[in-house]
mmCIF file of C-alpha atoms and ligand atoms in Angstrom:
data_model
loop_
_atom_site.group_PDB
_atom_site.id
_atom_site.type_symbol
_atom_site.label_atom_id
_atom_site.label_comp_id
_atom_site.label_asym_id
_atom_site.label_seq_id
_atom_site.Cartn_x
_atom_site.Cartn_y
_atom_site.Cartn_z
ATOM 1 C CA UNK L 1 82.271 121.223 96.783
ATOM 2 C CA UNK L 2 80.420 120.965 93.472
ATOM 3 C CA UNK L 3 77.934 118.143 92.879
ATOM 4 C CA UNK L 4 78.381 115.298 90.410
ATOM 5 C CA UNK L 5 82.128 114.984 90.636
ATOM 6 C CA UNK L 6 82.339 111.278 89.917
ATOM 7 C CA UNK L 7 81.615 109.425 86.749
ATOM 8 C CA UNK L 8 78.741 106.935 87.252
ATOM 9 C CA UNK L 9 80.742 104.083 85.764
ATOM 10 C CA UNK L 10 83.368 104.583 88.458
ATOM 11 C CA UNK L 11 80.657 104.363 91.108
ATOM 12 C CA UNK L 12 79.164 101.186 89.594
ATOM 13 C CA UNK L 13 82.585 99.524 89.444
ATOM 14 C CA UNK L 14 83.484 100.506 93.004
ATOM 15 C CA UNK L 15 80.133 99.301 94.355
ATOM 16 C CA UNK L 16 80.431 95.981 92.502
ATOM 17 C CA UNK L 17 83.948 95.399 93.910
ATOM 18 C CA UNK L 18 82.933 96.404 97.449
ATOM 19 C CA UNK L 19 80.009 93.984 97.225
ATOM 20 C CA UNK L 20 82.299 91.175 96.186
ATOM 21 C CA UNK L 21 80.505 90.810 92.850
ATOM 22 C CA UNK L 22 83.854 90.064 91.183
ATOM 23 C CA UNK L 23 84.483 87.173 93.687
ATOM 24 C CA UNK L 24 83.154 83.667 93.385
ATOM 25 C CA UNK L 25 82.593 83.189 97.140
ATOM 26 C CA UNK L 26 79.909 84.677 99.307
ATOM 27 C CA UNK L 27 76.121 84.978 99.251
ATOM 28 C CA UNK L 28 74.953 86.038 95.735
ATOM 29 C CA UNK L 29 71.712 87.678 97.002
ATOM 30 C CA UNK L 30 73.575 89.684 99.605
ATOM 31 C CA UNK L 31 76.112 90.805 96.980
ATOM 32 C CA UNK L 32 73.312 91.952 94.724
ATOM 33 C CA UNK L 33 71.586 93.951 97.450
ATOM 34 C CA UNK L 34 74.744 95.419 98.969
ATOM 35 C CA UNK L 35 76.059 96.344 95.509
ATOM 36 C CA UNK L 36 72.851 98.178 94.647
ATOM 37 C CA UNK L 37 72.544 99.972 97.947
ATOM 38 C CA UNK L 38 76.175 101.123 97.883
ATOM 39 C CA UNK L 39 75.853 102.380 94.332
ATOM 40 C CA UNK L 40 72.621 104.291 95.147
ATOM 41 C CA UNK L 41 74.259 105.733 98.253
ATOM 42 C CA UNK L 42 77.324 106.939 96.408
ATOM 43 C CA UNK L 43 75.148 108.491 93.694
ATOM 44 C CA UNK L 44 73.141 110.282 96.400
ATOM 45 C CA UNK L 45 76.335 111.554 98.080
ATOM 46 C CA UNK L 46 77.661 112.825 94.771
ATOM 47 C CA UNK L 47 74.413 114.371 93.524
ATOM 48 C CA UNK L 48 73.507 115.996 96.799
ATOM 49 C CA UNK L 49 77.108 116.931 97.594
ATOM 50 C CA UNK L 50 76.829 115.358 101.047
ATOM 51 C CA UNK L 51 79.794 116.774 102.966
ATOM 52 C CA UNK L 52 82.151 114.702 105.055
ATOM 53 C CA UNK L 53 80.757 116.352 108.163
ATOM 54 C CA UNK L 54 77.205 115.448 107.138
ATOM 55 C CA UNK L 55 78.243 111.901 106.309
ATOM 56 C CA UNK L 56 79.985 111.230 109.621
ATOM 57 C CA UNK L 57 77.182 112.914 111.529
ATOM 58 C CA UNK L 58 74.798 110.446 109.887
ATOM 59 C CA UNK L 59 77.036 107.494 110.809
ATOM 60 C CA UNK L 60 77.264 108.680 114.426
ATOM 61 C CA UNK L 61 73.458 109.049 114.513
ATOM 62 C CA UNK L 62 72.944 105.501 113.253
ATOM 63 C CA UNK L 63 75.580 104.098 115.648
ATOM 64 C CA UNK L 64 73.815 105.692 118.585
ATOM 65 C CA UNK L 65 70.405 104.508 117.327
ATOM 66 C CA UNK L 66 71.878 100.945 117.252
ATOM 67 C CA UNK L 67 73.202 101.256 120.770
ATOM 68 C CA UNK L 68 69.746 102.385 121.918
ATOM 69 C CA UNK L 69 68.061 99.584 119.982
ATOM 70 C CA UNK L 70 65.880 102.044 118.002
ATOM 71 C CA UNK L 71 65.856 100.703 114.467
ATOM 72 C CA UNK L 72 62.466 99.119 115.113
ATOM 73 C CA UNK L 73 61.158 102.634 115.797
ATOM 74 C CA UNK L 74 63.026 104.522 113.069
ATOM 75 C CA UNK L 75 61.943 102.080 110.322
ATOM 76 C CA UNK L 76 58.154 102.772 110.712
ATOM 77 C CA UNK L 77 58.886 106.472 111.424
ATOM 78 C CA UNK L 78 60.523 106.864 108.019
ATOM 79 C CA UNK L 79 57.563 104.992 106.364
ATOM 80 C CA UNK L 80 59.577 101.873 105.419
ATOM 81 C CA UNK L 81 57.476 99.390 107.416
ATOM 82 C CA UNK L 82 54.276 100.721 105.763
ATOM 83 C CA UNK L 83 56.015 100.572 102.379
ATOM 84 C CA UNK L 84 56.725 96.868 102.933
ATOM 85 C CA UNK L 85 52.996 96.426 103.607
ATOM 86 C CA UNK L 86 52.079 98.225 100.433
ATOM 87 C CA UNK L 87 54.371 95.869 98.462
ATOM 88 C CA UNK L 88 52.863 92.790 100.086
ATOM 89 C CA UNK L 89 49.334 94.100 99.359
ATOM 90 C CA UNK L 90 50.224 94.537 95.681
ATOM 91 C CA UNK L 91 52.000 91.191 95.440
ATOM 92 C CA UNK L 92 48.916 89.491 96.888
ATOM 93 C CA UNK L 93 46.686 91.340 94.461
ATOM 94 C CA UNK L 94 48.759 90.131 91.562
ATOM 95 C CA UNK L 95 48.715 86.613 92.949
ATOM 96 C CA UNK L 96 44.889 86.779 92.774
ATOM 97 C CA UNK L 97 44.442 87.011 96.546
ATOM 98 C CA UNK L 98 41.674 89.468 97.259
ATOM 99 C CA UNK L 99 39.571 90.361 100.230
ATOM 100 C CA UNK L 100 40.078 89.889 103.948
ATOM 101 C CA UNK L 101 40.840 92.367 106.656
ATOM 102 C CA UNK L 102 43.594 94.752 105.562
ATOM 103 C CA UNK L 103 46.985 94.497 107.143
ATOM 104 C CA UNK L 104 48.983 97.172 108.811
ATOM 105 C CA UNK L 105 52.363 97.432 110.494
ATOM 106 C CA UNK L 106 53.419 95.206 113.404
ATOM 107 C CA UNK L 107 55.603 97.861 115.065
ATOM 108 C CA UNK L 108 58.462 97.059 117.430
ATOM 109 C CA UNK L 109 56.540 96.258 120.653
ATOM 110 C CA UNK L 110 55.314 92.672 120.247
ATOM 111 C CA UNK L 111 56.379 90.073 122.792
ATOM 112 C CA UNK L 112 55.822 86.398 121.925
ATOM 113 C CA UNK L 113 54.353 83.910 124.312
ATOM 114 C CA UNK L 114 51.475 85.853 125.936
ATOM 115 C CA UNK L 115 49.119 83.756 128.078
ATOM 116 C CA UNK L 116 46.583 81.856 126.021
ATOM 117 C CA UNK L 117 42.836 81.743 126.837
ATOM 118 C CA UNK L 118 39.861 80.092 125.224
ATOM 119 C CA UNK L 119 37.152 82.331 123.796
ATOM 120 C CA UNK L 120 37.652 85.288 126.082
ATOM 121 C CA UNK L 121 40.184 86.953 128.287
ATOM 122 C CA UNK L 122 40.814 89.963 130.476
ATOM 123 C CA UNK L 123 43.966 91.737 129.298
ATOM 124 C CA UNK L 124 44.478 94.309 132.018
ATOM 125 C CA UNK L 125 45.621 93.467 135.551
ATOM 126 C CA UNK L 126 43.243 95.958 137.234
ATOM 127 C CA UNK L 127 45.911 98.457 138.192
ATOM 128 C CA UNK L 128 45.157 101.034 135.501
ATOM 129 C CA UNK L 129 41.931 102.933 136.188
ATOM 130 C CA UNK L 130 41.276 103.676 132.518
ATOM 131 C CA UNK L 131 37.981 103.432 130.638
ATOM 132 C CA UNK L 132 36.919 99.784 130.483
ATOM 133 C CA UNK L 133 36.921 98.471 126.909
ATOM 134 C CA UNK L 134 35.166 95.373 125.734
ATOM 135 C CA UNK L 135 36.103 94.209 122.259
ATOM 136 C CA UNK L 136 34.507 91.247 120.522
ATOM 137 C CA UNK L 137 33.945 89.734 117.142
ATOM 138 C CA UNK L 138 34.374 86.744 114.940
ATOM 139 C CA UNK L 139 37.236 85.380 112.874
ATOM 140 C CA UNK L 140 35.942 84.274 109.474
ATOM 141 C CA UNK L 141 37.154 83.023 106.157
ATOM 142 C CA UNK L 142 36.429 85.396 103.286
ATOM 143 C CA UNK L 143 33.642 83.026 102.343
ATOM 144 C CA UNK L 144 31.982 84.053 105.607
ATOM 145 C CA UNK L 145 32.522 80.740 107.357
ATOM 146 C CA UNK L 146 33.500 81.176 111.050
ATOM 147 C CA UNK L 147 36.883 79.729 112.042
ATOM 148 C CA UNK L 148 36.954 77.888 115.364
ATOM 149 C CA UNK L 149 40.336 77.543 117.072
ATOM 150 C CA UNK L 150 41.867 80.578 115.359
ATOM 151 C CA UNK L 151 44.301 82.524 117.579
ATOM 152 C CA UNK L 152 43.843 86.246 118.110
ATOM 153 C CA UNK L 153 47.139 87.458 119.556
ATOM 154 C CA UNK L 154 46.395 90.945 120.917
ATOM 155 C CA UNK L 155 48.610 93.580 122.484
ATOM 156 C CA UNK L 156 48.200 97.300 123.279
ATOM 157 C CA UNK L 157 49.454 100.188 125.329
ATOM 158 C CA UNK L 158 48.144 101.364 128.697
ATOM 159 C CA UNK L 159 46.522 104.759 129.374
ATOM 160 C CA UNK L 160 49.976 106.382 129.299
ATOM 161 C CA UNK L 161 50.725 104.909 125.894
ATOM 162 C CA UNK L 162 53.264 102.450 127.334
ATOM 163 C CA UNK L 163 53.649 98.745 126.621
ATOM 164 C CA UNK L 164 54.368 96.037 129.235
ATOM 165 C CA UNK L 165 57.883 94.539 129.022
ATOM 166 C CA UNK L 166 59.224 97.863 127.574
ATOM 167 C CA UNK L 167 57.717 99.699 130.605
ATOM 168 C CA UNK L 168 59.160 98.058 133.722
ATOM 169 C CA UNK L 169 56.317 99.440 135.870
ATOM 170 C CA UNK L 170 53.791 97.057 134.307
ATOM 171 C CA UNK L 171 53.412 93.365 135.132
ATOM 172 C CA UNK L 172 54.683 90.802 132.628
ATOM 173 C CA UNK L 173 52.243 90.384 129.714
ATOM 174 C CA UNK L 174 49.906 93.078 130.982
ATOM 175 C CA UNK L 175 47.610 94.041 128.056
ATOM 176 C CA UNK L 176 48.857 91.056 126.016
ATOM 177 C CA UNK L 177 46.957 87.827 125.459
ATOM 178 C CA UNK L 178 46.371 85.092 122.911
ATOM 179 C CA UNK L 179 42.695 84.223 122.586
ATOM 180 C CA UNK L 180 41.568 81.099 120.823
ATOM 181 C CA UNK L 181 38.214 81.544 119.076
ATOM 182 C CA UNK L 182 35.286 79.435 120.300
ATOM 183 C CA UNK L 183 33.249 76.980 118.189
ATOM 184 C CA UNK L 184 31.540 79.892 116.405
ATOM 185 C CA UNK L 185 34.828 81.596 115.611
ATOM 186 C CA UNK L 186 34.199 84.215 118.337
ATOM 187 C CA UNK L 187 36.709 86.082 120.530
ATOM 188 C CA UNK L 188 36.019 88.573 123.270
ATOM 189 C CA UNK L 189 38.178 90.521 125.669
ATOM 190 C CA UNK L 190 37.925 93.036 128.477
ATOM 191 C CA UNK L 191 40.706 95.608 128.778
ATOM 192 C CA UNK L 192 41.228 99.282 129.265
ATOM 193 C CA UNK L 193 41.162 101.934 126.509
ATOM 194 C CA UNK L 194 44.724 102.519 125.317
ATOM 195 C CA UNK L 195 46.348 105.845 124.721
ATOM 196 C CA UNK L 196 48.538 106.570 121.706
ATOM 197 C CA UNK L 197 52.233 105.771 121.856
ATOM 198 C CA UNK L 198 54.774 108.572 121.675
ATOM 199 C CA UNK L 199 58.449 108.176 120.824
ATOM 200 C CA UNK L 200 60.568 108.287 123.940
ATOM 201 C CA UNK L 201 61.662 111.877 124.704
ATOM 202 C CA UNK L 202 65.338 112.362 123.823
ATOM 203 C CA UNK L 203 65.411 109.228 121.688
ATOM 204 C CA UNK L 204 67.302 109.148 118.428
ATOM 205 C CA UNK L 205 63.941 108.644 116.677
ATOM 206 C CA UNK L 206 62.438 111.730 118.233
ATOM 207 C CA UNK L 207 65.577 113.745 117.348
ATOM 208 C CA UNK L 208 65.269 112.766 113.699
ATOM 209 C CA UNK L 209 61.561 113.489 113.554
ATOM 210 C CA UNK L 210 62.022 116.899 115.133
ATOM 211 C CA UNK L 211 64.783 117.732 112.651
ATOM 212 C CA UNK L 212 62.357 116.766 109.893
ATOM 213 C CA UNK L 213 59.691 119.036 111.362
ATOM 214 C CA UNK L 214 57.537 116.031 112.367
ATOM 215 C CA UNK L 215 56.075 114.658 115.582
ATOM 216 C CA UNK L 216 56.520 111.157 116.994
ATOM 217 C CA UNK L 217 52.963 110.318 118.009
ATOM 218 C CA UNK L 218 50.649 107.444 117.133
ATOM 219 C CA UNK L 219 46.885 107.419 117.547
ATOM 220 C CA UNK L 220 45.580 104.992 120.175
ATOM 221 C CA UNK L 221 45.417 101.498 118.678
ATOM 222 C CA UNK L 222 45.224 97.805 119.382
ATOM 223 C CA UNK L 223 47.476 95.283 117.607
ATOM 224 C CA UNK L 224 46.588 91.830 116.376
ATOM 225 C CA UNK L 225 48.129 88.800 114.801
ATOM 226 C CA UNK L 226 45.358 86.473 113.631
ATOM 227 C CA UNK L 227 46.409 82.948 112.803
ATOM 228 C CA UNK L 228 44.414 79.835 111.855
ATOM 229 C CA UNK L 229 45.507 76.512 110.383
ATOM 230 C CA UNK L 230 45.347 76.674 106.586
ATOM 231 C CA UNK L 231 44.946 80.493 106.511
ATOM 232 C CA UNK L 232 47.353 83.301 105.867
ATOM 233 C CA UNK L 233 48.609 85.072 108.985
ATOM 234 C CA UNK L 234 47.044 88.544 109.366
ATOM 235 C CA UNK L 235 49.044 91.338 111.030
ATOM 236 C CA UNK L 236 46.850 94.331 111.727
ATOM 237 C CA UNK L 237 45.628 96.964 114.214
ATOM 238 C CA UNK L 238 42.461 98.851 114.919
ATOM 239 C CA UNK L 239 42.623 102.567 115.648
ATOM 240 C CA UNK L 240 40.491 104.332 118.217
ATOM 241 C CA UNK L 241 38.169 106.750 116.423
ATOM 242 C CA UNK L 242 38.380 110.332 117.655
ATOM 243 C CA UNK L 243 42.040 110.287 118.501
ATOM 244 C CA UNK L 244 43.793 113.550 117.545
ATOM 245 C CA UNK L 245 46.491 111.608 115.621
ATOM 246 C CA UNK L 246 44.035 109.237 113.854
ATOM 247 C CA UNK L 247 45.054 110.432 110.406
ATOM 248 C CA UNK L 248 48.489 111.750 111.406
ATOM 249 C CA UNK L 249 50.251 108.614 112.678
ATOM 250 C CA UNK L 250 54.053 109.094 112.690
ATOM 251 C CA UNK L 251 54.350 105.376 111.852
ATOM 252 C CA UNK L 252 51.883 105.451 108.907
ATOM 253 C CA UNK L 253 49.789 102.638 110.345
ATOM 254 C CA UNK L 254 46.243 103.993 110.051
ATOM 255 C CA UNK L 255 44.039 102.541 107.352
ATOM 256 C CA UNK L 256 40.435 103.647 106.840
ATOM 257 C CA UNK L 257 39.092 100.087 107.068
ATOM 258 C CA UNK L 258 40.642 99.728 110.525
ATOM 259 C CA UNK L 259 38.714 102.424 112.361
ATOM 260 C CA UNK L 260 35.692 100.637 113.979
ATOM 261 C CA UNK L 261 32.902 102.479 115.751
ATOM 262 C CA UNK L 262 33.501 102.919 119.473
ATOM 263 C CA UNK L 263 30.197 102.591 121.357
ATOM 264 C CA UNK L 264 29.979 104.341 124.704
ATOM 265 C CA UNK L 265 27.674 102.277 126.931
ATOM 266 C CA UNK L 266 25.917 104.389 129.573
ATOM 267 C CA UNK L 267 22.733 102.341 130.031
ATOM 268 C CA UNK L 268 22.546 101.071 133.651
ATOM 269 C CA UNK L 269 21.161 97.670 132.740
ATOM 270 C CA UNK L 270 23.914 97.050 130.208
ATOM 271 C CA UNK L 271 26.559 98.222 132.644
ATOM 272 C CA UNK L 272 25.162 95.904 135.266
ATOM 273 C CA UNK L 273 25.082 93.006 132.792
ATOM 274 C CA UNK L 274 28.853 93.174 132.305
ATOM 275 C CA UNK L 275 29.495 93.417 136.034
ATOM 276 C CA UNK L 276 30.546 97.056 136.091
ATOM 277 C CA UNK L 277 29.357 100.129 137.980
ATOM 278 C CA UNK L 278 30.518 102.765 135.477
ATOM 279 C CA UNK L 279 30.075 103.438 131.758
ATOM 280 C CA UNK L 280 32.352 101.526 129.361
ATOM 281 C CA UNK L 281 33.358 101.378 125.709
ATOM 282 C CA UNK L 282 32.573 98.609 123.271
ATOM 283 C CA UNK L 283 34.122 97.788 119.897
ATOM 284 C CA UNK L 284 32.795 95.060 117.627
ATOM 285 C CA UNK L 285 35.270 93.979 114.968
ATOM 286 C CA UNK L 286 35.349 90.874 112.800
ATOM 287 C CA UNK L 287 38.512 89.591 111.197
ATOM 288 C CA UNK L 288 38.434 88.004 107.754
ATOM 289 C CA UNK L 289 41.378 85.928 106.670
ATOM 290 C CA UNK L 290 42.329 84.366 103.352
ATOM 291 C CA UNK L 291 43.206 80.712 102.672
ATOM 292 C CA UNK L 292 46.903 79.925 102.309
ATOM 293 C CA UNK L 293 47.847 79.418 98.668
ATOM 294 C CA UNK L 294 51.007 77.678 97.378
ATOM 295 C CA UNK L 295 53.473 80.145 95.934
ATOM 296 C CA UNK L 296 51.801 83.249 97.390
ATOM 297 C CA UNK L 297 54.138 85.727 99.087
ATOM 298 C CA UNK L 298 54.603 84.826 102.766
ATOM 299 C CA UNK L 299 52.794 86.737 105.486
ATOM 300 C CA UNK L 300 54.788 85.106 108.246
ATOM 301 C CA UNK L 301 57.724 87.428 108.673
ATOM 302 C CA UNK L 302 61.061 86.327 110.175
ATOM 303 C CA UNK L 303 61.642 89.232 112.535
ATOM 304 C CA UNK L 304 63.490 89.440 115.812
ATOM 305 C CA UNK L 305 61.291 90.208 118.822
ATOM 306 C CA UNK L 306 62.244 91.221 122.301
ATOM 307 C CA UNK L 307 62.045 88.158 124.508
ATOM 308 C CA UNK L 308 59.948 87.988 127.662
ATOM 309 C CA UNK L 309 62.234 87.677 130.689
HETATM 310 C C1 BEZ D 1 53.415 100.958 118.086
HETATM 311 O O1 BEZ D 1 52.781 100.064 117.571
HETATM 312 O O2 BEZ D 1 53.036 101.377 119.148
HETATM 313 C C2 BEZ D 1 54.574 101.516 117.347
HETATM 314 C C3 BEZ D 1 54.683 101.309 115.994
HETATM 315 C C4 BEZ D 1 55.748 101.855 115.320
HETATM 316 C C5 BEZ D 1 56.678 102.602 116.005
HETATM 317 C C6 BEZ D 1 56.566 102.756 117.347
HETATM 318 C C7 BEZ D 1 55.457 102.230 118.049
HETATM 319 FE FE1 FE D 2 51.471 99.853 119.115
#
């Protein structure tokens, strides 16, 4: 079929009617968004001459992705989660909010309600014989003042790149904790060095990425929510330097400011001091959070999370 068969006014009128914009009832914001998205979709179909076969193939793809609960994976994979971050960064900049640790995507693998510890915690349950990782630092206001009682909610994958809860072979809340900072704003945890996540083989997400000529791998990383009374919630990650996907994350989560140095500790006295008998890795990373300001765009996002059983 040729492209551009339909007059744009016809498309606008159809989209407006389908979105109920000619009806008094309904949700005005939803009508506005649905009307715009429908119009843009119809224009794309017409301009690109998307065939009926292609259209229904796309619908079947999305239906299957829904059945497999994969939208949380597809959204970062097609850059939209990172794009939402870029918009929030810019909105904050325009609201005069500057500084602080940069944000990056949450991803789909957070589980609320991890055990809470004061000051320090061990995240792994001892069953994964990976490289031991100690990570420590301070939560501070951008003025430099330490924040006692801030909560560092941390989660990461195991040495196979899998997350507890989504991986039934791991214990509940393995590699997930909430750590409340001590009186000096400090947190510290012992864990194991994560490996990068890869999209499940055969998943709808992987099929799409392959068809686009892309891979579905993330570099190894550790996720954080940092919250403190009176401060804006920070959603971020650190990436493990040296990972082959460090600057080629399928989910677009890497940011240069979030690649701390990984120290490899081989000195016998230091190893002994932390109660180990083998070398370990250490990362020092401080979080800097900004004060909440009336009217600033929210950083607390209403998002469905999988529930712990
Ligand atoms: C992750 O954080 O591991 C992740 C992020 C986006 C998509 C898939 C996984
Ligand atoms: Fe992750």
